XYZ file of C-alpha atoms in Angstrom:
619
model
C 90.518 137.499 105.286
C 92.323 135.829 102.278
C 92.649 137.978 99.002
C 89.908 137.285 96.358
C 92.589 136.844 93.806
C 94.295 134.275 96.003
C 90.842 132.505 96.376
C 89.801 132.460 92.629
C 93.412 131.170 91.743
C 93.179 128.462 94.650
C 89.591 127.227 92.653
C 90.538 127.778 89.206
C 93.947 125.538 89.739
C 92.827 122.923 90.722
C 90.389 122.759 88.462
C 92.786 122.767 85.850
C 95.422 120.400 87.207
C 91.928 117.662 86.502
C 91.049 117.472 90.393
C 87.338 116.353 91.135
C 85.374 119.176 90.768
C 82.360 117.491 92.760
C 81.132 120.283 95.818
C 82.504 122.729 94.361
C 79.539 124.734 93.849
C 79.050 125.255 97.744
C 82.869 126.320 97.889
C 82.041 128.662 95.287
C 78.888 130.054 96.567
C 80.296 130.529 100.271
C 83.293 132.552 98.873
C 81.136 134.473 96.990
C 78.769 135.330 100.088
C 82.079 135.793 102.310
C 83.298 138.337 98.948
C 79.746 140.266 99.494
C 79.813 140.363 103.408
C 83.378 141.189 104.137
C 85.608 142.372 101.069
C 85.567 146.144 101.045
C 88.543 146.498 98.306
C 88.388 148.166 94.791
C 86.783 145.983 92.705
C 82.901 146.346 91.717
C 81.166 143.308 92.896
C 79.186 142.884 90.146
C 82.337 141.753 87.940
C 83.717 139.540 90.620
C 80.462 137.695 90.234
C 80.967 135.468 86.938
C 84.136 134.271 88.145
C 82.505 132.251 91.076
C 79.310 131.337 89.347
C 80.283 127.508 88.642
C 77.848 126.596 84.968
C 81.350 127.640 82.945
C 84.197 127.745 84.645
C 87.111 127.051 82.244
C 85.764 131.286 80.849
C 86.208 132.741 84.021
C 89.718 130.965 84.846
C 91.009 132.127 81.867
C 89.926 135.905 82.074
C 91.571 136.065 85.644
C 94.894 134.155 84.357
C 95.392 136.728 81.946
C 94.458 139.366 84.123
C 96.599 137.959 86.614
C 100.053 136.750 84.838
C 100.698 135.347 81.490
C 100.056 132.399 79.936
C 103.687 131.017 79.774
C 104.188 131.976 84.122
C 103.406 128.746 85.792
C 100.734 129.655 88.462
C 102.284 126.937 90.991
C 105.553 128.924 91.745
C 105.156 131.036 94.974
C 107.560 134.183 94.029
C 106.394 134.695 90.716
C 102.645 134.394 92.115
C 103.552 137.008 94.629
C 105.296 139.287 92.535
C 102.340 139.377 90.025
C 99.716 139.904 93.028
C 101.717 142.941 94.416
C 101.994 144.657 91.206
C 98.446 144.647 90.943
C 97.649 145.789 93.713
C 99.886 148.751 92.911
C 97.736 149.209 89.799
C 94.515 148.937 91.870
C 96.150 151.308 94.425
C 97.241 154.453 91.617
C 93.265 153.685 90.007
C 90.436 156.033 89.935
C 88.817 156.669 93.477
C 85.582 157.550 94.263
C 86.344 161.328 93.949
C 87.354 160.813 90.614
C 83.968 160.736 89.961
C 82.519 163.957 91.186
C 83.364 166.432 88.949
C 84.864 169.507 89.660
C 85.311 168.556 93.988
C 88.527 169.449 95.064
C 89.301 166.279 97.944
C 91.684 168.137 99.713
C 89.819 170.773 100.611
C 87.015 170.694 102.958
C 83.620 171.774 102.034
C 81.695 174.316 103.788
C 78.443 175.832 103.361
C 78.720 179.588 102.710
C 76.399 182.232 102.589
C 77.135 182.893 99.428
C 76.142 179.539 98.187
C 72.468 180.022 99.337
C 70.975 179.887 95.349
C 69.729 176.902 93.427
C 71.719 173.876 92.809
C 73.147 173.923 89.692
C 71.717 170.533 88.399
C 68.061 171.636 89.325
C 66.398 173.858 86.734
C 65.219 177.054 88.590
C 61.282 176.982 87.646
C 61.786 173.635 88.490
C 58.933 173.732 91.439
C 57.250 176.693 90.375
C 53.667 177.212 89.884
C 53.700 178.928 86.613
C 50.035 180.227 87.481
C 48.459 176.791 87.707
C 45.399 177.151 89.826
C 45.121 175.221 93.094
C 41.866 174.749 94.761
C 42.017 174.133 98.477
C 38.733 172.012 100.773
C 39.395 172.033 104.200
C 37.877 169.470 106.488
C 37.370 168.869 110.157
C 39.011 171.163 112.819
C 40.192 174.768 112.806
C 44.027 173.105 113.082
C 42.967 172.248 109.951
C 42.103 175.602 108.172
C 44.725 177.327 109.455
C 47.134 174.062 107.812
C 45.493 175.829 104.785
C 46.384 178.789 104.853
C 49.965 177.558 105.335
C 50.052 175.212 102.260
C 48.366 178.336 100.747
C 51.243 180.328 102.004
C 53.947 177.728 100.386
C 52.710 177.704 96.907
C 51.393 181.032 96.757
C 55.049 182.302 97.115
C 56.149 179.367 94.279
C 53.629 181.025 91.560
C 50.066 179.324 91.883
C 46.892 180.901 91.795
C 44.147 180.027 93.656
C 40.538 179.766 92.912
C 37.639 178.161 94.980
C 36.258 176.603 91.780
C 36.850 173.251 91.545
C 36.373 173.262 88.024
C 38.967 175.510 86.948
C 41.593 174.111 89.049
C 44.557 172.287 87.787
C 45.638 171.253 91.513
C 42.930 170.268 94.072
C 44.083 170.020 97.826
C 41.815 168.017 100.047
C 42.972 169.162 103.908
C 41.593 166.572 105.650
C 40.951 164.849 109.458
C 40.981 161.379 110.480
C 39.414 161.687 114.512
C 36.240 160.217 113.230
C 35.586 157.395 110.501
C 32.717 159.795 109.042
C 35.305 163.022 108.528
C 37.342 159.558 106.203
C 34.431 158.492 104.741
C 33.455 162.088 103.349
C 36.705 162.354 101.785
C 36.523 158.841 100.497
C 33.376 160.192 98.568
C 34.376 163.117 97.592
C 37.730 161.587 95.827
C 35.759 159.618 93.327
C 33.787 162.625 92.615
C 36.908 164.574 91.469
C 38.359 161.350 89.842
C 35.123 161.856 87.764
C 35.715 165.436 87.431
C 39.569 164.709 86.102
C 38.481 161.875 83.457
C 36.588 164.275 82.068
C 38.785 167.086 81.567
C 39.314 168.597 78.411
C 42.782 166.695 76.461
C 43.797 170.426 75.674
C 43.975 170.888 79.499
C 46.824 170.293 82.359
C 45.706 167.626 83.637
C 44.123 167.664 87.324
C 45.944 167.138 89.852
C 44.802 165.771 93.377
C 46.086 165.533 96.850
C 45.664 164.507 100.504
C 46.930 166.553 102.684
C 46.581 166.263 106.851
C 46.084 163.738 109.400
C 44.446 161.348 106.827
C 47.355 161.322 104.579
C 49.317 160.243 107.035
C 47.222 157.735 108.766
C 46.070 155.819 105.393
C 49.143 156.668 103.303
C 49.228 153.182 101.527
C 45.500 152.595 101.005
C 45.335 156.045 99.760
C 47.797 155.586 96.814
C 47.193 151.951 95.669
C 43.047 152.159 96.327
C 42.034 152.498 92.887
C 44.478 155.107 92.140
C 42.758 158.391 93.239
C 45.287 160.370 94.908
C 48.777 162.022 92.821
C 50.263 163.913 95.727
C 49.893 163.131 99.629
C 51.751 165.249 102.323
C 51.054 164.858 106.006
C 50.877 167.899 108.539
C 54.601 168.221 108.905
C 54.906 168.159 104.790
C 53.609 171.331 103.306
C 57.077 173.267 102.668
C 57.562 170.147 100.481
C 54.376 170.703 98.290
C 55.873 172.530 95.250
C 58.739 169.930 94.456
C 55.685 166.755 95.117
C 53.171 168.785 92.614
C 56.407 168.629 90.198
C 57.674 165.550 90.508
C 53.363 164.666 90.028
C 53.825 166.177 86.851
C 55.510 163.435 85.396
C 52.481 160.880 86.345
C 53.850 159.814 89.144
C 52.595 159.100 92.270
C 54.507 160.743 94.800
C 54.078 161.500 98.941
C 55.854 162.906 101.958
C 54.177 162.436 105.618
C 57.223 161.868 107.593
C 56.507 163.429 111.137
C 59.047 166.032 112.674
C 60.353 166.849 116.236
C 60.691 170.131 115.703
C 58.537 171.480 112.401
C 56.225 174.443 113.735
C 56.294 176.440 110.331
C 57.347 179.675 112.664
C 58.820 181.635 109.443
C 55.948 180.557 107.864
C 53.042 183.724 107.745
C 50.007 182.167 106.908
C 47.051 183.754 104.730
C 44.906 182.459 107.690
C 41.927 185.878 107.367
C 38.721 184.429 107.788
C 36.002 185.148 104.909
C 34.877 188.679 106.364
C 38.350 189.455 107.284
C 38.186 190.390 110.939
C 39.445 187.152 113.059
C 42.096 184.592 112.444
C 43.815 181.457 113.834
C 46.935 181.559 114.827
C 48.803 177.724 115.201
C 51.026 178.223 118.659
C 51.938 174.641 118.864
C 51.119 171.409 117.169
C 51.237 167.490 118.047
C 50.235 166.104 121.268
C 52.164 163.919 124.204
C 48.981 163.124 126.484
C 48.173 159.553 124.277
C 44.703 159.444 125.339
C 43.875 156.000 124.835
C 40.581 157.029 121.975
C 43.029 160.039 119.621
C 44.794 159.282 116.640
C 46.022 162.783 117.074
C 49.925 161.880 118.027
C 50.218 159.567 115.447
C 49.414 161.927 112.550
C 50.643 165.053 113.805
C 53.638 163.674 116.452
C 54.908 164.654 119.365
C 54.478 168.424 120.881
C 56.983 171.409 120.168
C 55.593 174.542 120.591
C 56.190 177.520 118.509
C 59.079 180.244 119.242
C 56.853 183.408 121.254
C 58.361 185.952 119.784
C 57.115 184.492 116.008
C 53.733 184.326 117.644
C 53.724 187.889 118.666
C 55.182 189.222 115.242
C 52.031 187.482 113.594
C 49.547 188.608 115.990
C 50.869 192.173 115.434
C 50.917 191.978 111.581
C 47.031 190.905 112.438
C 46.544 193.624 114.433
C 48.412 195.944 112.007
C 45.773 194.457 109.186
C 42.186 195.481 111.227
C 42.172 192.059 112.256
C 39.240 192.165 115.742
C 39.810 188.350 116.832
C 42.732 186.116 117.580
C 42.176 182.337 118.526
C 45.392 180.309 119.621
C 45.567 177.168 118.469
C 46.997 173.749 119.359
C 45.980 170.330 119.363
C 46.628 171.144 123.571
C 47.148 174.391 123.418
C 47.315 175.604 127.043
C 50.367 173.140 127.331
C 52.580 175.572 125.357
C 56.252 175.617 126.582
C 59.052 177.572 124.470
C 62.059 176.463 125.713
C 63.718 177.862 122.188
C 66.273 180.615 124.157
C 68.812 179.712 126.755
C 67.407 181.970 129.448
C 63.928 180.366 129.202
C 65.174 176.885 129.972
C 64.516 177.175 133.798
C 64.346 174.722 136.362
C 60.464 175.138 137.333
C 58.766 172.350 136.427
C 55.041 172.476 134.732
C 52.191 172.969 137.270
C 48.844 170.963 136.178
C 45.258 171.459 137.363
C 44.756 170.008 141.117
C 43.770 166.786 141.327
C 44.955 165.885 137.767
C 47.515 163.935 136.247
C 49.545 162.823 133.210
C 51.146 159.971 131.421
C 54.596 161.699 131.158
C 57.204 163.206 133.244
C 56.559 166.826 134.378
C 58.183 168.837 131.965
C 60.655 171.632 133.052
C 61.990 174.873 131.752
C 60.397 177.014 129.127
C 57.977 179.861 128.943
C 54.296 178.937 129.916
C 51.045 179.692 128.144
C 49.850 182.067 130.755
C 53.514 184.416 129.526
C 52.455 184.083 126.162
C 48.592 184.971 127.251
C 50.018 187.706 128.630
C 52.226 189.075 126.263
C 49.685 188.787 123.267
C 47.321 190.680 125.351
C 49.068 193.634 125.929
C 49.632 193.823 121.630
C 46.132 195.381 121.002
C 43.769 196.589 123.819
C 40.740 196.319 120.849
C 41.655 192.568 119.752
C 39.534 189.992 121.108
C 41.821 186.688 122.384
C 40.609 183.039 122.415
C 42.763 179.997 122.180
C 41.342 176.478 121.516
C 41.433 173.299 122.028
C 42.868 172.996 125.986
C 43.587 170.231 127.856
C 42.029 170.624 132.182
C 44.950 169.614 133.392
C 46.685 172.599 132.191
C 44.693 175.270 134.068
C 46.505 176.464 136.971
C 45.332 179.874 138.955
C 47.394 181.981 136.898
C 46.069 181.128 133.602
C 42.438 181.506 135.412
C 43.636 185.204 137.006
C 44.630 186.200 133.999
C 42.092 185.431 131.980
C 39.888 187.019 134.590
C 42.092 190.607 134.708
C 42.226 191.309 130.833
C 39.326 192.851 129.476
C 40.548 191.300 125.635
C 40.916 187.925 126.950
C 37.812 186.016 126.451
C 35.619 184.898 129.281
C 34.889 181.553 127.650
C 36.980 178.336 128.189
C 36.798 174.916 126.577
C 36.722 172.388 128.829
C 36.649 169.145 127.077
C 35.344 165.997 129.405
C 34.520 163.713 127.255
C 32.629 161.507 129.876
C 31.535 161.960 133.055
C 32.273 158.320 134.464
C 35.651 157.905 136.189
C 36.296 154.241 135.311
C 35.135 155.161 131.421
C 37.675 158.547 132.176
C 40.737 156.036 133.023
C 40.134 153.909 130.388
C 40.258 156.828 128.396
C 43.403 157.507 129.900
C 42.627 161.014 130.340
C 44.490 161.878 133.902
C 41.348 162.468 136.020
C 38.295 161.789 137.684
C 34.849 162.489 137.864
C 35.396 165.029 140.797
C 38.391 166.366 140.130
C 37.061 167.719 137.254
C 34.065 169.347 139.057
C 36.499 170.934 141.012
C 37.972 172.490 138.717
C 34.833 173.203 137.158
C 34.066 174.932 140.649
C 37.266 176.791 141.053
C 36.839 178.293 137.049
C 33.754 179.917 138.108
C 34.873 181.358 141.266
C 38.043 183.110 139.578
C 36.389 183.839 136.542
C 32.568 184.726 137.264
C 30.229 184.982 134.604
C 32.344 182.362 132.440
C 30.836 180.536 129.891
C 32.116 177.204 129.079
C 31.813 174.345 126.722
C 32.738 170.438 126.116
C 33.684 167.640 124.096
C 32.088 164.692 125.233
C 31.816 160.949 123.761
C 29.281 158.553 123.411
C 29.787 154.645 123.582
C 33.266 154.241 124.129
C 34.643 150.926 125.202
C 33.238 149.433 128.188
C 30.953 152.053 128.777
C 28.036 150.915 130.560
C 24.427 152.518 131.285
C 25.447 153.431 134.520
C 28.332 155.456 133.193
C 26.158 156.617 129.911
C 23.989 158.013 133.294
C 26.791 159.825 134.964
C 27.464 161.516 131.570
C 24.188 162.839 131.375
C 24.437 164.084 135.062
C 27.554 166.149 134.291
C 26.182 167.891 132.068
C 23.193 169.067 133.867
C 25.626 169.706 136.984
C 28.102 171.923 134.863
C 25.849 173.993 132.288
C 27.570 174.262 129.125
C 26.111 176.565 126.647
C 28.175 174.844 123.504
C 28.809 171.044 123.117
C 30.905 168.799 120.706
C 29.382 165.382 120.885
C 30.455 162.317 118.799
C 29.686 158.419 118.297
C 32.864 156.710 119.620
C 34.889 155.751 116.239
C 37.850 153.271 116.707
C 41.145 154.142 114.966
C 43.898 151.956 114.183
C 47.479 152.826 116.283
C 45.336 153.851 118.907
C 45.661 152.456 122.467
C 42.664 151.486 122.383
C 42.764 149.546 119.110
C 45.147 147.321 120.607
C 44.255 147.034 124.168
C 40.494 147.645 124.252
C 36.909 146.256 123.013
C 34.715 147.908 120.567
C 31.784 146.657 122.876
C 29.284 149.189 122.232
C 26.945 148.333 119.523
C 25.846 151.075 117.110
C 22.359 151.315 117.929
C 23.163 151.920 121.058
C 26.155 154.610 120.724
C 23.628 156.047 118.791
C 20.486 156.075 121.164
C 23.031 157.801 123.867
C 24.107 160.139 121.563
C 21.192 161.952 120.780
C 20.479 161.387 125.014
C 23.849 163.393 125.102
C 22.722 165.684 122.459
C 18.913 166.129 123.975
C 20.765 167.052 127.467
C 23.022 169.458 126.229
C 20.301 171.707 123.854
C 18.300 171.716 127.584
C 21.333 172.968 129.644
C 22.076 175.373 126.973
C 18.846 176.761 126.548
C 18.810 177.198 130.541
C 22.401 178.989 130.158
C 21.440 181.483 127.438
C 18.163 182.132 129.122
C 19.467 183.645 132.146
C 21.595 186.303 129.633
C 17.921 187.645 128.607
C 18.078 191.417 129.684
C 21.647 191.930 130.116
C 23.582 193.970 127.406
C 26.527 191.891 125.146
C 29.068 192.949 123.023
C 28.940 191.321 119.807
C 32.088 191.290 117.456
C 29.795 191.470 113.815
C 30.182 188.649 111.336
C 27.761 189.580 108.633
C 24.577 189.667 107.143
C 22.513 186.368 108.791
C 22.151 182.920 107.240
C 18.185 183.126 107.822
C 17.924 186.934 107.091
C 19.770 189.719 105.140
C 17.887 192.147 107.071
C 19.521 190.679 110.322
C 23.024 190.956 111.679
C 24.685 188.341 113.327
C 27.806 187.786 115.447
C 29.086 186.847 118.767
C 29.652 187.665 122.016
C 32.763 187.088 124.490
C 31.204 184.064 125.427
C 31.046 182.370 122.227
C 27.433 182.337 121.826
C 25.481 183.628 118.232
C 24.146 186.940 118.446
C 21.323 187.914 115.843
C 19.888 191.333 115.435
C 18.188 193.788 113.206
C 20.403 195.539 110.715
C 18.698 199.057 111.468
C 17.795 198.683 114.790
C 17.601 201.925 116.807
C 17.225 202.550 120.713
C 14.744 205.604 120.947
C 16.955 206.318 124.004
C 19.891 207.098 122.101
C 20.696 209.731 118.820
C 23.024 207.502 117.083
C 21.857 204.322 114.723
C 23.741 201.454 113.469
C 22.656 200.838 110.058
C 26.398 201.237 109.491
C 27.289 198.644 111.183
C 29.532 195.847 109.208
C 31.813 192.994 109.555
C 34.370 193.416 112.148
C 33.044 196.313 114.464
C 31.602 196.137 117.987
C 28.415 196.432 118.500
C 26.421 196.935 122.304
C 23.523 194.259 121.793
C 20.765 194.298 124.437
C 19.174 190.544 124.411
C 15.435 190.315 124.258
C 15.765 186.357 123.817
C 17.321 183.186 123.442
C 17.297 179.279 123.314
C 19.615 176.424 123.023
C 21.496 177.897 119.987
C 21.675 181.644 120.308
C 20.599 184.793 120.904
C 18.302 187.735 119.975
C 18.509 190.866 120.575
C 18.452 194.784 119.475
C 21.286 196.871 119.038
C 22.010 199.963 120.727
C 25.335 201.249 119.752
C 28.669 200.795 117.950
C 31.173 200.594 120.714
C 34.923 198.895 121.276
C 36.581 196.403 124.216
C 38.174 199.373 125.627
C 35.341 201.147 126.146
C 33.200 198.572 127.367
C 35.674 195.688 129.299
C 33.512 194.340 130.923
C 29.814 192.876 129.793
């Protein structure tokens, strides 16, 4: 490539010497373009520029003649050109460099990072992203994934200095934790954002001003429309965001507008202890994993929380025994596919072995190898605390070999209640759902659930109208149901997302009146099945895990059993059989509840003694 000095002399020459200047604007403008693509030399760019812009040429040819040589050296002779191009360069070559620049960087030295140098950069101010007692109000929607993404945000900022409070009145920071599976879950947040833009207008002048943020799956699913539509939101962060939250809530101080939701392979927030108690202070959730790789054709899940990485077990256990350590009764795993859980995070766990699914069952990916399974870390987390009940939530049936089943079946903590989602119970609706089964291989595993674990109660996701779904599969739906017998259902309108499969390959066929119609169907079939299901417990003695005082009564008590199912019963109640009574009874003890009733939604009973799971394993 010829020097740029060469080429601005070459132009500015023959311009002086009186030769036709006509065209040469497009020999200017293509040097200048061949200057910006190729020329990686000293000079800044932006002062080469004038002296190839062609409006005033003479200016420019004189500035680079007397940069170049003087006025007396004629510009035609070859040597003395030369000469005066090499002794520039020399100057260019002894200038200031680009660590010149950097102050106080030593370039011949390499830089390391030390443990020593582990404080605060010296150009950030160190209550830079502290709370200073500002008062954050958190409102959690949709799933439990969701709370416990509270209590890790909570976790973040509680350490940085904020308060919290649950009035959102007094806050100065309000966190919406939100879910985008279902267009009502957006809409509901939708409202509820120009209710607190209301709120903030109207804040006193002698106030911080309010602050307010989307955090979750919605943030990062409608990250544009949620910071340009009318202006609502100051801070969004997506699941894989919340260690960021203190520097965002700083930079929102400024009135800015300001969001992270950039999705990570490996983010699992394992160092992270969350303040995840529930309200009485006896169970909590406990994230295992996060993401999802299954890409059922109807989820937005694995575009707004990413790919799956499951969470170091030995983290896991540490929490669960802090929990334990804390009275804590109740422990549910969670993970958007929980029972797929695979720590491959030390050498020696990286095996060979590949994954084993559910017979008859399939999945979009490659069998994955190595790792330790969910039925190790079932296991393990069993054995922490003999008097801790264990759930886990939400599965996938394809992940339910006979081990997870035997286990679940030996350990007296380990609940007898599994989540089976189906979420239709027509095969062609189930491949277009991409969901890696059938109709029947799903009753068979149905079948070989009950014979390992007898007495198991078990419940669904199921939903209505999805694309393509005809009567006749609307019909096999409602058959499934009655063939199975859930006692708990989660049923739902089909809602299409955007980024979905199905958004881009499928129709939205179903008309609304008509999702609608089968969804109370759905809805009228499952309350039968489940009244059917609770009837038969009538007469046999539960152990309930206490809640509180009930919604309907404060002279009631009301928990649940190992099967899931709502357990109401007096708060005095006495057997005349036995000495001891129960009025003591409270939050977070066991109590031996013989069932007098039931229908579709719970249980009644009297109580007959304060007991534990090791003294009574089995129901």
């Amino acid at each position: 490539m010829l020097s740029p000095l060469l080429i601005s002399n070459s132009v500015f020459s023959k311009d002086r010497t009186g030769q036709d200047r006509t065209g040469q604007r497009t020999l200017w403008n293509s040097v200048y373009l061949n200057l910006c693509s190729e020329w990686k030399g000293g000079m800044c760019l932006k002062r080469l520029r004038p002296l190839f812009l062609p409006p005033r040429p003479l200016l420019p040819f004189y500035f680079t003649q007397h940069c170049l040589c003087s006025r007396s050296e004629n510009v035609n002779r070859p040597q003395s050109k030369r000469a005066t191009l090499d002794t520039f360069k020399t100057q260019l070559s002894s200038g200031p460099t680009f660590q010149d620049f950097v102050k106080g960087i030593d370039v011949n030295k390499t830089l390391l990072v030390s443990e020593e140098d582990d404080g605060p950069h010296a150009y950030l101010s160190e209550d830079l992203d502290m709370g200073n007692d500002r008062k954050v109000c958190f409102e959690t929607y949709g799933c439990q994934m969701n709370v416990n993404d509270t209590e890790i945000a909570w976790s973040v900022l509680q350490k940085k200095g904020y308060q919290r409070t649950n009035d959102p009145y007094e806050a100065d920071v309000v966190l919406l934790v939100t879910c985008s599976i279902r267009e009502k879950a957006e809409q509901t947040i939708w409202n509820r954002l120009q209710q607190l833009t209301a709120m903030k207008r109207k804040r006193l002048k002698n106030r911080t001003p309010m602050k307010i943020g989307i955090l979750g799956c919605m943030a990062e699913r409608l990250k544009t429309e949620l910071l340009e539509r009318e202006k609502l939101v100051d801070v969004l962060a997506g699941p894989d965001a919340y260690r960021d939250l203190p520097r965002l809530l700083t930079l929102a101080d400024s009135g800015r507008q300001v969001s992270n939701v950039l999705l990570s392979l490996e983010e699992t927030y394992a160092d992270v202890m969350p303040v995840h108690r529930g309200p009485q202070g006896y169970s909590a959730f406990v994230s295992i994993m996060r993401g999802c790789d299954n890409m059922c054709s109807y989820c937005i899940v694995p575009f707004t929380r990413g790919r799956e990485r499951s969470r170091p077990l030995s983290s896991i256990l540490d929490e669960v025994r802090l929990l334990s350590d804390q009275g804590v009764k109740e422990v549910t795993l969670l993970g958007q596919n929980v029972n797929s859980y695979r720590d491959t995070s030390e050498e020696q766990h990286r095996g060979p072995d590949p994954t084993q699914l559910s017979r008859g069952f399939r999945t979009l990916y490659r069998s994955k190898q190595g790792g330790l399974r969910f039925a190790d870390l079932l296991e393990r987390v069993s054995h922490i605390d003999a008097d801790m009940r264990i759930r886990f939530t939400s599965p996938h049936p394809k992940d339910f070999p006979d081990e997870v089943l035997q286990l679940i079946a030996e350990r007296g903590n380990i609940c007898k209640q599994i989540h089976l989602p189906a979420q239709s119970g027509s095969s062609q609706v189930l491949k277009a759902m991409r969901r890696g089964y059938t109709r029947e291989a799903y009753l068979d595993l149905v079948d070989n659930i009950k014979r390992i674990v007898p007495g198991v109660s078990l419940s669904s996701d199921f939903i209505a109208g999805f694309c393509g779904e005809k009567e006749e599969d609307h019909l096999q739906t409602l058959s499934l149901i009655g063939e199975v017998g859930y006692n708990v259902g989660f049923l739902f309108a089909y809602s299409m997302r955007k980024k979905t499969h199905a958004s881009h390959a499928l129709q939205d066929d179903v008309p609304g009146e008509v999702k609608q119609r089968r969804l109370e169907e759905l809805i009228s079939a499952f309350r039968e099945e489940a009244a059917k299901v609770n009837s038969a417990l009538v007469g046999t003695t539960q152990l309930v895990l206490v809640e509180g005082a009930s919604k309907r009564s404060a002279q009631d008590l009301c928990g649940r059993s190992d099967g899931n199912v709502k357990v109401i019963f007096p708060r005095e109640g006495r057997d005349s059989s036995l000495d001891s009574g129960i009025a003591e009874a409270k939050a977070g003890d066991y109590v031996l509840v013989k069932i007098t009733s039931a229908n579709s939604q719970s249980l009644r009973g009297r109580a007959l003694s304060l007991s534990s799971l090791s003294d009574n394993p089995v129901q």
